[in-house]
CSV table of C-alpha atoms and ligand atoms in Angstrom, one decimal:
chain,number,residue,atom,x,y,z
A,1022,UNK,CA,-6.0,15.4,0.5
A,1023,UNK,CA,-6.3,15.3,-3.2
A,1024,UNK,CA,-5.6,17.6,-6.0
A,1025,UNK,CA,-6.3,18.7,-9.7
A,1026,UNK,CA,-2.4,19.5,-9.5
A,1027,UNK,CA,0.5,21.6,-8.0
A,1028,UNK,CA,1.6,24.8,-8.6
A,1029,UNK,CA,3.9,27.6,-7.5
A,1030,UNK,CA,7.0,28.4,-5.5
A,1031,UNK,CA,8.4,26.9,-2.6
A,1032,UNK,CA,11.0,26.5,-0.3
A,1033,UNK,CA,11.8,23.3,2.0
A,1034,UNK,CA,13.0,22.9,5.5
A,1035,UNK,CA,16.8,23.0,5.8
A,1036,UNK,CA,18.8,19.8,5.7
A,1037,UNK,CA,18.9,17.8,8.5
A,1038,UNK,CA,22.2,16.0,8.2
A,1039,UNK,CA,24.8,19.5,7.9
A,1040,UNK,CA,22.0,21.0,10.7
A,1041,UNK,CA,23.4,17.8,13.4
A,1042,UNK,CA,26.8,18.4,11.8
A,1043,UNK,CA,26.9,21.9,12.2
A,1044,UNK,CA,26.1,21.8,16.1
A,1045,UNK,CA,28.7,19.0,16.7
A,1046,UNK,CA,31.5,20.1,14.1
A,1047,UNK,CA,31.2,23.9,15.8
A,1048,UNK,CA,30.9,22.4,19.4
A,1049,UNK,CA,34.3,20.9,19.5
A,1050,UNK,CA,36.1,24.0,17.5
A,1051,UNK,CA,38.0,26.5,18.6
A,1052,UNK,CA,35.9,29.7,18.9
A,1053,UNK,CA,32.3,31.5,18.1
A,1054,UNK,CA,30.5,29.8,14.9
A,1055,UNK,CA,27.0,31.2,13.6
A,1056,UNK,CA,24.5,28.5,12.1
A,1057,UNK,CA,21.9,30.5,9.5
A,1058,UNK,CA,19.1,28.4,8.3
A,1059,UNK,CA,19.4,25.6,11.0
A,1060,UNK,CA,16.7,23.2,11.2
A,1061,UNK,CA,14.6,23.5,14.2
A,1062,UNK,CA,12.9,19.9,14.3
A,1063,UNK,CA,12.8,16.8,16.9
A,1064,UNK,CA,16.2,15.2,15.4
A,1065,UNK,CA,18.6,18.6,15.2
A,1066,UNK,CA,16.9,19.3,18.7
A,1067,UNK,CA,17.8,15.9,19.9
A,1068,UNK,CA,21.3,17.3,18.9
A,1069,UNK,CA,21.1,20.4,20.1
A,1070,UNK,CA,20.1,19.2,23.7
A,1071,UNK,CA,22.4,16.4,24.2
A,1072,UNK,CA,25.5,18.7,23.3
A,1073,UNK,CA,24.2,21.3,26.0
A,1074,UNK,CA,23.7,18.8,28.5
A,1075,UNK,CA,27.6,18.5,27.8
A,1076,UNK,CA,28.3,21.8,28.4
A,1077,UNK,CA,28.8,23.2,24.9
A,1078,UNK,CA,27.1,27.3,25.0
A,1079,UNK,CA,24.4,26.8,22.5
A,1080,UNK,CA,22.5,30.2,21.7
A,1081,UNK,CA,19.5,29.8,19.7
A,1082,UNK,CA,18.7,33.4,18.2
A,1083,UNK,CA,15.6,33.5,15.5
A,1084,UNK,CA,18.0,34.0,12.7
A,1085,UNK,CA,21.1,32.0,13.6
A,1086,UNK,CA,22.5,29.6,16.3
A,1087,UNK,CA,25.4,30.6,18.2
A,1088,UNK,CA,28.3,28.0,19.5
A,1089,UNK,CA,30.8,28.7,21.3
A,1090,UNK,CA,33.1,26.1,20.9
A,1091,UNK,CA,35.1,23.9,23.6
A,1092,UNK,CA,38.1,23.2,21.5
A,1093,UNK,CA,37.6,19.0,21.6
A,1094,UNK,CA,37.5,18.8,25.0
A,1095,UNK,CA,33.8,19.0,26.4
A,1096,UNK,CA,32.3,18.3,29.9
A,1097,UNK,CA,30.9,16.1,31.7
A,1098,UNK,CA,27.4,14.9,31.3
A,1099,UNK,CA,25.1,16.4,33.7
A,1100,UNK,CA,22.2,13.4,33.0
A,1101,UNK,CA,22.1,10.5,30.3
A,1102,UNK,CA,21.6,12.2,27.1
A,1103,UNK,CA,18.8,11.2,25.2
A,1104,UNK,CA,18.8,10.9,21.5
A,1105,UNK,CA,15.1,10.3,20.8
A,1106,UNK,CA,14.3,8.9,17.4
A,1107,UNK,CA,17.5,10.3,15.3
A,1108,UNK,CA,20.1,7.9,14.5
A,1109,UNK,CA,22.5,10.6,13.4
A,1110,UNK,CA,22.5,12.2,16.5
A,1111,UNK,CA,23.3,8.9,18.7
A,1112,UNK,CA,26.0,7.6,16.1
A,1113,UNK,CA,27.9,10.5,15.1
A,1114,UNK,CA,28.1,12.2,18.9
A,1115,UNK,CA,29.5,8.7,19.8
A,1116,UNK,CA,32.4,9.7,17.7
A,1117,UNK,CA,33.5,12.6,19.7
A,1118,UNK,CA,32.5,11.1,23.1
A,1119,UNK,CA,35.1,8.4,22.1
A,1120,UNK,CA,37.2,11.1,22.4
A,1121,UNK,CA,36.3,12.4,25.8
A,1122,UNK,CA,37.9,11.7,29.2
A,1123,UNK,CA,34.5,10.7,30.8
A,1124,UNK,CA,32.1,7.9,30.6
A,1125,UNK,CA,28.7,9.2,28.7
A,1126,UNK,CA,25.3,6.8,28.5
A,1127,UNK,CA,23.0,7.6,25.4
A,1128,UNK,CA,19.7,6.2,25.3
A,1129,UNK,CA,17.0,6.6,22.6
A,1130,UNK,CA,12.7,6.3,22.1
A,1131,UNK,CA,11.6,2.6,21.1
A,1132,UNK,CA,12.5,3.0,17.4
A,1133,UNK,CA,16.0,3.9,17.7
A,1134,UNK,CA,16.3,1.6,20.4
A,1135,UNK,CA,16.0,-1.0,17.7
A,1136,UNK,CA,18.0,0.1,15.5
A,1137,UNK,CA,21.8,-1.7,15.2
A,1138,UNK,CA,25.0,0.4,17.0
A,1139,UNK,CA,27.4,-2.3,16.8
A,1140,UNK,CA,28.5,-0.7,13.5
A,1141,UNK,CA,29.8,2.2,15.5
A,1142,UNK,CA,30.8,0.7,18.4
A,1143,UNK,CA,33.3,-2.0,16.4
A,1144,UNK,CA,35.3,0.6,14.9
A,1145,UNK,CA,35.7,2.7,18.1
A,1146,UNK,CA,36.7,0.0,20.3
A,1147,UNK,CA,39.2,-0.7,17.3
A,1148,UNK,CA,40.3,3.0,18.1
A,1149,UNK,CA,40.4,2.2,21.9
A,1150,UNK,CA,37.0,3.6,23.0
A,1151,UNK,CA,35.4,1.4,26.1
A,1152,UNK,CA,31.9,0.9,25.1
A,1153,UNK,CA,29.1,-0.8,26.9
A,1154,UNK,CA,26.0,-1.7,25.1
A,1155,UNK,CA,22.9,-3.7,25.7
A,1156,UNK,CA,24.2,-6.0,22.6
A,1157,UNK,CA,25.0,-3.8,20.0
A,1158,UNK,CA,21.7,-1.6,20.9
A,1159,UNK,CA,20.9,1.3,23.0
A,1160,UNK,CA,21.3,2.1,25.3
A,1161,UNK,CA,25.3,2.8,25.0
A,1162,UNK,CA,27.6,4.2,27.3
A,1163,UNK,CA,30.7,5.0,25.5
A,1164,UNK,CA,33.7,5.8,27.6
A,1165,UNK,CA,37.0,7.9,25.5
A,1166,UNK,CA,40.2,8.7,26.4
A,1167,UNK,CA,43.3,7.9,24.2
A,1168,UNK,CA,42.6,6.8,21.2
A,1169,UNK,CA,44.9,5.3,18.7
A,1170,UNK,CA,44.2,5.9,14.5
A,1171,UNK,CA,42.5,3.2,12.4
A,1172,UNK,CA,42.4,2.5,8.7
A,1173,UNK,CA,38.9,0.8,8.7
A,1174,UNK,CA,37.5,-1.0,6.1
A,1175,UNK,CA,33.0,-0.7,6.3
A,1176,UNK,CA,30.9,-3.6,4.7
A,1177,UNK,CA,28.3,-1.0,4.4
A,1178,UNK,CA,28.3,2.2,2.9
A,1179,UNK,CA,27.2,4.8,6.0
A,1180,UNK,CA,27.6,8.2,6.0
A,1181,UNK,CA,26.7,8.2,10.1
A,1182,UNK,CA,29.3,5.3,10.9
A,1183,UNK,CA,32.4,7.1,8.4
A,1184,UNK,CA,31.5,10.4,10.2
A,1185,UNK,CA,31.6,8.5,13.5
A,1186,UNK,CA,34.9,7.4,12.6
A,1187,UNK,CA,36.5,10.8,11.4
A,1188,UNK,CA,35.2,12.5,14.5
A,1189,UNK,CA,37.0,10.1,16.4
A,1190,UNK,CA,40.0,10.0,14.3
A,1191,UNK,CA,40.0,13.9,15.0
A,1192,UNK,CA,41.3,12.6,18.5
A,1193,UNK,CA,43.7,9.9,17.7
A,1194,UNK,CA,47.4,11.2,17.5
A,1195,UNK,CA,48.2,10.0,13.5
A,1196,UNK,CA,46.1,9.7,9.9
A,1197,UNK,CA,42.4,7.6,10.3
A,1198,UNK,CA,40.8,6.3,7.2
A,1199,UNK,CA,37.6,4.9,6.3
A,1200,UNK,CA,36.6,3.2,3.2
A,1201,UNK,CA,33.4,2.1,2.4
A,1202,UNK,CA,31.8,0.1,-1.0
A,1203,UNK,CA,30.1,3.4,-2.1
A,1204,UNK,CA,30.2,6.5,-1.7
A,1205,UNK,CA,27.8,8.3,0.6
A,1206,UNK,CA,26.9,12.0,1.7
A,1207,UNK,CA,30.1,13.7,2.2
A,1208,UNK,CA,29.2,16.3,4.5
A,1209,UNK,CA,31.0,15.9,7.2
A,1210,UNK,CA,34.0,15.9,4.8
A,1211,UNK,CA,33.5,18.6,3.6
A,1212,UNK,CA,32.8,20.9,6.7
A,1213,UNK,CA,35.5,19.2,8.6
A,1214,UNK,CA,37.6,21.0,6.0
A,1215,UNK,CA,35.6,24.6,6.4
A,1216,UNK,CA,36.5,24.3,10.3
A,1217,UNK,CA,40.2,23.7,9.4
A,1218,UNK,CA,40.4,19.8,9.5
A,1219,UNK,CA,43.2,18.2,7.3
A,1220,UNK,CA,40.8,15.7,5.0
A,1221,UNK,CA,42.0,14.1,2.1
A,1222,UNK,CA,39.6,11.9,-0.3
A,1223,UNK,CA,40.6,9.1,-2.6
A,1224,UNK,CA,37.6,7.5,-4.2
A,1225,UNK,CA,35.3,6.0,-1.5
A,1226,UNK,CA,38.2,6.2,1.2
A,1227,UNK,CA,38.8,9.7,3.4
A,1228,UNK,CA,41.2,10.4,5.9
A,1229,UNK,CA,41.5,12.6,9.0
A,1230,UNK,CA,44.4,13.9,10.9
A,1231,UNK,CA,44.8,14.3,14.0
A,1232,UNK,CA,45.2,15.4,16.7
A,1233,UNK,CA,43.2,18.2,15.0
A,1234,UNK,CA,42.4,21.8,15.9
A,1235,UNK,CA,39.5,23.4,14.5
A,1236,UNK,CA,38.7,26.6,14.0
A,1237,UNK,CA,35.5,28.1,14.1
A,1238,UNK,CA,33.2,28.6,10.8
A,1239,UNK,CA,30.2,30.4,9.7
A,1240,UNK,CA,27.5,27.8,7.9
A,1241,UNK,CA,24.9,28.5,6.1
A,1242,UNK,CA,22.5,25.3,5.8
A,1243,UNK,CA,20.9,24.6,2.1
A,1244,UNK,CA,17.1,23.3,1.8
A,1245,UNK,CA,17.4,19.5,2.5
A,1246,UNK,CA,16.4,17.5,-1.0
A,1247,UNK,CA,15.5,14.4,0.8
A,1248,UNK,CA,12.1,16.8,2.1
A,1249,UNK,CA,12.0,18.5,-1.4
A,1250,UNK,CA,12.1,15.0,-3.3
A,1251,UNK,CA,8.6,15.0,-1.5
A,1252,UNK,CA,7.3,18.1,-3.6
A,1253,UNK,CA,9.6,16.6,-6.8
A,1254,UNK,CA,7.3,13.2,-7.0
A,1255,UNK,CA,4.2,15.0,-6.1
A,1256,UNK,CA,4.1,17.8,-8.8
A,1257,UNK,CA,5.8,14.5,-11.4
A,1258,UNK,CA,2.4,12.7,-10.7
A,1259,UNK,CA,-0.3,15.0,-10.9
A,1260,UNK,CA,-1.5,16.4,-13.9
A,1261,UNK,CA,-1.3,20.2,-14.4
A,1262,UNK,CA,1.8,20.4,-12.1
A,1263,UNK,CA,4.7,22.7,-12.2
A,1264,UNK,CA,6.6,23.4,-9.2
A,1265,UNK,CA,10.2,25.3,-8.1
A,1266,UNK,CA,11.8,24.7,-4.9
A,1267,UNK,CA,14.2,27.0,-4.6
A,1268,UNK,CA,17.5,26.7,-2.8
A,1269,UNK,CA,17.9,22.5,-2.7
A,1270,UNK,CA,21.0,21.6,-1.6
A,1271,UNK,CA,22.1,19.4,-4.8
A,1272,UNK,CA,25.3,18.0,-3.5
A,1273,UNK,CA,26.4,15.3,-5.8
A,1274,UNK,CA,26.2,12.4,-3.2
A,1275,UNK,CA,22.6,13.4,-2.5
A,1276,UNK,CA,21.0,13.8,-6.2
A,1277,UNK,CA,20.5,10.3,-6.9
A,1278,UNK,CA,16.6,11.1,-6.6
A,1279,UNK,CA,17.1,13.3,-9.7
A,1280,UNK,CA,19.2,11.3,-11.8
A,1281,UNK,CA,16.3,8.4,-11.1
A,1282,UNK,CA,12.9,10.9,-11.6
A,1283,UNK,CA,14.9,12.1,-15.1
A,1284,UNK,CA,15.8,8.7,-16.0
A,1285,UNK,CA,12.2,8.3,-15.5
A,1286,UNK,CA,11.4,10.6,-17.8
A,1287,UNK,CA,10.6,13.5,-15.6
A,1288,UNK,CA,10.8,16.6,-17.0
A,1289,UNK,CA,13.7,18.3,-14.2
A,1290,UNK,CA,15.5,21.4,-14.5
A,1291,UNK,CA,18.4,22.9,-12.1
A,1292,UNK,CA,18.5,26.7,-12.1
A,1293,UNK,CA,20.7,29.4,-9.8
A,1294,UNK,CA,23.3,27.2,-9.2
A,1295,UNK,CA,26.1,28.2,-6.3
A,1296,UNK,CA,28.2,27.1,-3.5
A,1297,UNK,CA,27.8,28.5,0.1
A,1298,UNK,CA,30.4,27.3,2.5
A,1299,UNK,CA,31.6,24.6,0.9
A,1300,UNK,CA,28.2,22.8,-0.3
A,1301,UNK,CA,26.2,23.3,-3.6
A,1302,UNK,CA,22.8,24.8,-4.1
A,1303,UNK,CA,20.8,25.7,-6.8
A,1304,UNK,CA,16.7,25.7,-7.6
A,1305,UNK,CA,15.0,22.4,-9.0
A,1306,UNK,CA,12.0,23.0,-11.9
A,1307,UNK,CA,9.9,20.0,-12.4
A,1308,UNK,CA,6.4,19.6,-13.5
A,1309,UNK,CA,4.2,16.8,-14.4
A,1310,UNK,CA,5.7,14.2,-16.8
A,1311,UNK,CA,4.5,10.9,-18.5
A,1312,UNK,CA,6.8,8.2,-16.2
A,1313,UNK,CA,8.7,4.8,-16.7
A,1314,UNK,CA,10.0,2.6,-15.0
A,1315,UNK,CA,13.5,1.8,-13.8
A,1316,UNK,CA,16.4,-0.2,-12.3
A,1317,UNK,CA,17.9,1.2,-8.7
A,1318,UNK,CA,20.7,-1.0,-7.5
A,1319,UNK,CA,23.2,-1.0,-5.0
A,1320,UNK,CA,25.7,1.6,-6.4
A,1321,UNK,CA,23.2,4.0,-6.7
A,1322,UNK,CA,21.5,3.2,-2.9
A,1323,UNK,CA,23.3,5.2,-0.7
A,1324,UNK,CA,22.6,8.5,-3.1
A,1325,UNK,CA,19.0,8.1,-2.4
A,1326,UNK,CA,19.0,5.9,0.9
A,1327,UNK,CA,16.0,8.3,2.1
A,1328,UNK,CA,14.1,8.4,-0.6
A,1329,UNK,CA,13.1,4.8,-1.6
A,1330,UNK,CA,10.1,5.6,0.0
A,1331,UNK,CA,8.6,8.5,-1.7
A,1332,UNK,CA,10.3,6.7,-5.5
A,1333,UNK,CA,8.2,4.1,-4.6
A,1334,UNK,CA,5.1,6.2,-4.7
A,1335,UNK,CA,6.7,7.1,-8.4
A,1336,UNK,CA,6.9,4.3,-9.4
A,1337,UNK,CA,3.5,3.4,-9.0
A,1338,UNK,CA,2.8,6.1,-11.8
A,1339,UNK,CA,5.4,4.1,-14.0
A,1340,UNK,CA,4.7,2.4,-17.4
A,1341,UNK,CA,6.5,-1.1,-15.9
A,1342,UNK,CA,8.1,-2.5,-13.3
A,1343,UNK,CA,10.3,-0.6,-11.6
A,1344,UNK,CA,13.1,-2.6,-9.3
A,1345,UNK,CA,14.9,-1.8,-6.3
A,1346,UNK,CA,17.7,-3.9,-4.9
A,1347,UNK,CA,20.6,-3.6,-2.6
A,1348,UNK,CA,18.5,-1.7,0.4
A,1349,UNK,CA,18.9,-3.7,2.9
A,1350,UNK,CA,19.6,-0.6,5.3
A,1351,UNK,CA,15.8,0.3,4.6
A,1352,UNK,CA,15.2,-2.4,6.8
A,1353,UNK,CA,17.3,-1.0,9.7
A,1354,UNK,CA,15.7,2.9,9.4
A,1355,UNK,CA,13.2,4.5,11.9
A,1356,UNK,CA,10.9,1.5,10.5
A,1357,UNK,CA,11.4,-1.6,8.3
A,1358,UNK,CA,10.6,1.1,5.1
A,1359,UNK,CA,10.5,-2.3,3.0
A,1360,UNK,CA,8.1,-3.9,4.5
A,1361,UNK,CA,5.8,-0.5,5.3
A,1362,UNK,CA,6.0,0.5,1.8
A,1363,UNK,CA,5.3,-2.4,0.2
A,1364,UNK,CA,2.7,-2.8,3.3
A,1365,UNK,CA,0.5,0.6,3.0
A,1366,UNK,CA,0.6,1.4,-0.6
A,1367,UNK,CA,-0.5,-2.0,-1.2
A,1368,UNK,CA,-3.6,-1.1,0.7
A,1369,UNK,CA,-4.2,1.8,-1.9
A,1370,UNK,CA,-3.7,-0.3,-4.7
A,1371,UNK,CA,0.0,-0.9,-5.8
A,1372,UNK,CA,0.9,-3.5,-7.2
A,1373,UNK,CA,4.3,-4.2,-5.0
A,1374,UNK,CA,6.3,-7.0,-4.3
A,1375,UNK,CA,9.1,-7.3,-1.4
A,1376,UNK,CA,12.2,-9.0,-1.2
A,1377,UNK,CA,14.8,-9.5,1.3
A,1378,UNK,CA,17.1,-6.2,-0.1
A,1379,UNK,CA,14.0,-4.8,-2.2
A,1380,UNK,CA,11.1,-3.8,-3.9
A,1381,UNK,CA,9.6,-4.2,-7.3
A,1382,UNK,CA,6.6,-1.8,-8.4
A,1383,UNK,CA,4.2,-2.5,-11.1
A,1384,UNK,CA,2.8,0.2,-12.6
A,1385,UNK,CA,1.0,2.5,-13.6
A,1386,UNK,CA,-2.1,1.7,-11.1
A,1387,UNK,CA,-5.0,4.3,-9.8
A,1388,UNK,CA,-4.2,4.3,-6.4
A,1389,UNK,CA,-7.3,4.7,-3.8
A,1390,UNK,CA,-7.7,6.5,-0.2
A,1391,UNK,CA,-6.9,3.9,2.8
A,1392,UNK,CA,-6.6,4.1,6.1
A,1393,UNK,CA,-2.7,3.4,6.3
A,1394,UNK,CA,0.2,3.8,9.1
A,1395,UNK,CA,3.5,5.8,9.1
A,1396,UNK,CA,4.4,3.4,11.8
A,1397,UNK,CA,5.7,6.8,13.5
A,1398,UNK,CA,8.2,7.1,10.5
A,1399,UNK,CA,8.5,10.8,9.0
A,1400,UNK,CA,9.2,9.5,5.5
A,1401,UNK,CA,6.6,7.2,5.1
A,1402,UNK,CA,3.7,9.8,6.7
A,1403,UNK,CA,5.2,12.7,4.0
A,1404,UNK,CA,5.4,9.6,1.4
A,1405,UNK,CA,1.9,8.5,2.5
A,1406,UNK,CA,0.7,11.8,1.8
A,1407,UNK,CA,2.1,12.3,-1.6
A,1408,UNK,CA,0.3,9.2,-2.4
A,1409,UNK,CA,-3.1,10.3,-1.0
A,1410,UNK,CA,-2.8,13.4,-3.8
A,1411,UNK,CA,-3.6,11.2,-6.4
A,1412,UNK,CA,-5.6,8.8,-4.9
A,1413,UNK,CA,-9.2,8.3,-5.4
A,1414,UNK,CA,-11.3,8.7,-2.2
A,1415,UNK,CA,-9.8,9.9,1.1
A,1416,UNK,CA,-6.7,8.3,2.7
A,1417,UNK,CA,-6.2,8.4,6.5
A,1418,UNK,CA,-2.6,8.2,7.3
A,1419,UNK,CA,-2.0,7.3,10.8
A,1420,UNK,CA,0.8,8.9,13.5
A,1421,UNK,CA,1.3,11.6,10.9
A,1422,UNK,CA,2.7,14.1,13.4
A,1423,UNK,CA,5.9,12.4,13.4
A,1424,UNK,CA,6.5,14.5,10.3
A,1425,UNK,CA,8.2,17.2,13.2
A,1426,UNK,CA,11.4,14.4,13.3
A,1427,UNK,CA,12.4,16.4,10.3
A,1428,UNK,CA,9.7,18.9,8.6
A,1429,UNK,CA,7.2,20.4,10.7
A,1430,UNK,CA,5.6,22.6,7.8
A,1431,UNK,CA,5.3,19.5,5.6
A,1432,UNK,CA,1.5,19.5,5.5
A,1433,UNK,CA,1.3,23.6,5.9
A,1434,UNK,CA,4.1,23.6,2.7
A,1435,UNK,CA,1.5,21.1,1.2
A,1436,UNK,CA,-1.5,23.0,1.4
A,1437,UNK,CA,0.1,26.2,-0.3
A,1438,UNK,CA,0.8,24.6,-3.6
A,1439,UNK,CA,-2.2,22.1,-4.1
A,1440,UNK,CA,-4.5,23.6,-6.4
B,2719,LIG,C1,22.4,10.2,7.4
B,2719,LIG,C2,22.9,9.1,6.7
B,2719,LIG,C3,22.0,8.1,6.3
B,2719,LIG,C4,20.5,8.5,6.2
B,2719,LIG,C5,20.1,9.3,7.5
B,2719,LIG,C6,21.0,10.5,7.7
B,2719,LIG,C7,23.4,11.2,7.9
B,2719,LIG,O1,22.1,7.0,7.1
B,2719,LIG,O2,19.7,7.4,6.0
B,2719,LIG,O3,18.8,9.7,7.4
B,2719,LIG,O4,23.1,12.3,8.3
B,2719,LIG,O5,24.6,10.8,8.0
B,2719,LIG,P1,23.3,5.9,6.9
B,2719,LIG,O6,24.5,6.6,6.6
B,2719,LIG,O7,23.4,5.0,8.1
B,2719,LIG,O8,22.8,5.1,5.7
């Protein structure tokens, strides 16, 4: 699809990383939470399923989800619980597993089967978890009981291995800590604290206590901004753009796609700014803007670890060459999103070159319709697409439908606002 521009008001799907923490954090309270504005795609379903099949009363009403909480202690598997393509859902339910009296086996689709677990499995065999793996990959069986507190120092800064770590510290009879070198999303932090939790935060290390007891919490889930930074690059590309996206979760350790488009030169504003149960929301402005380029480096990764993809596309649009380095991790996501960026936007044009822990994008360039693959990875089909709007000629982007891991309206949302 192409466009002479975007226009109007939207809103996105709601995040996916509170949605999986939502489920799990209510699951093992102590009472009846509601979850408004969950996000009903393959990842948060993955979720969803795997924490029935251990026994955890999951009511999915149209406006809200209702758990009823086990107070840490859940059942039994009934089957091997299948994670299908979402990391977060394999890594962060191993936490609390590690906490359970039974032995649980988690298995996951080809991609996530290739994806590395022995960051989460170190620290919870630290913690006294038995864990079998088929070397550090899926599938894992991962056996709790008592587990003693750790203070664990990460080489890599992972919002799915710390919240690994503080669900199992929510077990272990004493204070667990994890540091990492930055800072990343601090969700589970921060809803561990609405459910009762005792969390404290110094810098990039937190700390859980335990043996904890939760209580039960209403959520409400904000728009997720790594599917609205989507809609940001495409209205900052093409001409005769201005777009709002109203209710974007803008939680500092997320925003790093909006401290890079305005560094950029994008013309960004924030409007309607509050806080709903303990995160921050407001509505993001943004319309078409004359772009540069810019330097991304590892400080700044892990507050825009999901969208190097769809900055990439940006950057293509830039006046220089824009450089990424330190994203390494993009080599260990649903795809090598190094090597597919700098793969399929070279075939419309860019000017890209790949390195081991990067990318650096010449630009600007006229990109042109290609046939190109998502290699079944959601953010390069939605990045693929934002590309196509500006591209001469028609662009074929294959295994698209994998946009339902986590927005199924993507294309529909798409259609609404291209003029
Ligand atoms: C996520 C954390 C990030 C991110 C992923 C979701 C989460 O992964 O890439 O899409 O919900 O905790 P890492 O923490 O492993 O970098």
């Amino acid at each position: 699809m192409s466009s002479n521009g975007i226009a109007g008001e939207i809103e996105v799907v709601p995040d996916k990383s509170i949605s999986h923490r939502a489920l799990m954090i209510s699951s093992v309270s102590d009472g009846t939470s509601r979850i408004k504005n969950f996000l009903r795609a393959d990842d948060c379903i993955s979720t969803m399923n795997c924490l029935r099949n251990l026994g955890v009363d999951i009511h999915d009403k149209d406006d809200e989800i209702i758990v009823r909480g086990s107070n840490l202690e859940l059942k039994g598997p009934q089957k091997v619980l299948d994670a299908g393509n979402s990391g977060t859902t394999v890594r962060l339910l191993s936490g609390i597993l590690a906490g359970q009296k039974f032995a649980t086996k988690i298995t996951g689709d080809e991609s996530l089967s290739k994806r590395p677990m022995k960051r989460i499995t170190a620290p919870l065999e630290k913690m006294g978890a038995q864990i079998k793996s088929n070397n550090g990959y899926l599938p894992i069986e991962v056996k709790g009981g008592r587990l003693k507190p750790v203070d664990y120092n990460s080489e890599i800064s992972s919002a799915q291995v710390k919240s690994c770590v503080l669900f199992a510290g929510l077990y272990a009879n004493g204070i667990t800590s994890f540091t990492e070198p930055c800072k990343s999303r601090d969700h589970t932090e921060r809803m561990l604290k609405n459910f009762g939790a005792e969390v404290s935060v110094v810098k990039n290390r937190v700390s859980v206590k335990g043996i904890a007891k939760l209580h039960s919490s209403d959520i409400y889930i904000p728009g997720d901004i790594s599917a609205a930074a989507f809609f940001m690059v495409a209205a900052v590309i093409n001409r005769n753009s201005e777009l709002r996206i109203k209710n974007v979760g803008i939680n500092p350790t997320r925003t790093g796609i909006i401290d890079v488009l305005k560094r950029m030169g994008a013309k960004i504003s924030i409007e309607h700014k509050k806080e709903i149960a303990g995160e921050p929301l407001a509505d993001i402005i943004i319309e078409f803007s004359d772009l540069k380029s810019t330097e991304i480096n590892k400080n700044e990764i892990p507050l825009l670890i999901d969208e190097i993809p769809v900055i990439a596309v940006a950057a293509t649009q830039a006046h220089g060459t824009t450089k990424i380095s330190g994203a390494g991790e993009l080599r260990v996501k649903e795809t090598d999103r190094l090597k597919a960026v700098s793969s399929e936007l070279k075939k419309m044009g860019a000017d890209i070159e790949e390195f081991e822990d990067g990318l650096a994008i010449k630009g600007p360039v006229k990109l042109k319709g290609a046939k190109v693959d998502s290699f079944n990875d959601h953010r390069m089909a939605m990045s693929l697409a934002v590309a196509s709007l500006i591209a001469e000629g028609d662009a074929e982007i294959l295994n698209k439908e994998c946009v339902n891991i986590s927005f199924p309206s993507f294309f529909e949302t798409m259609k609404k606002i291209v003029k």
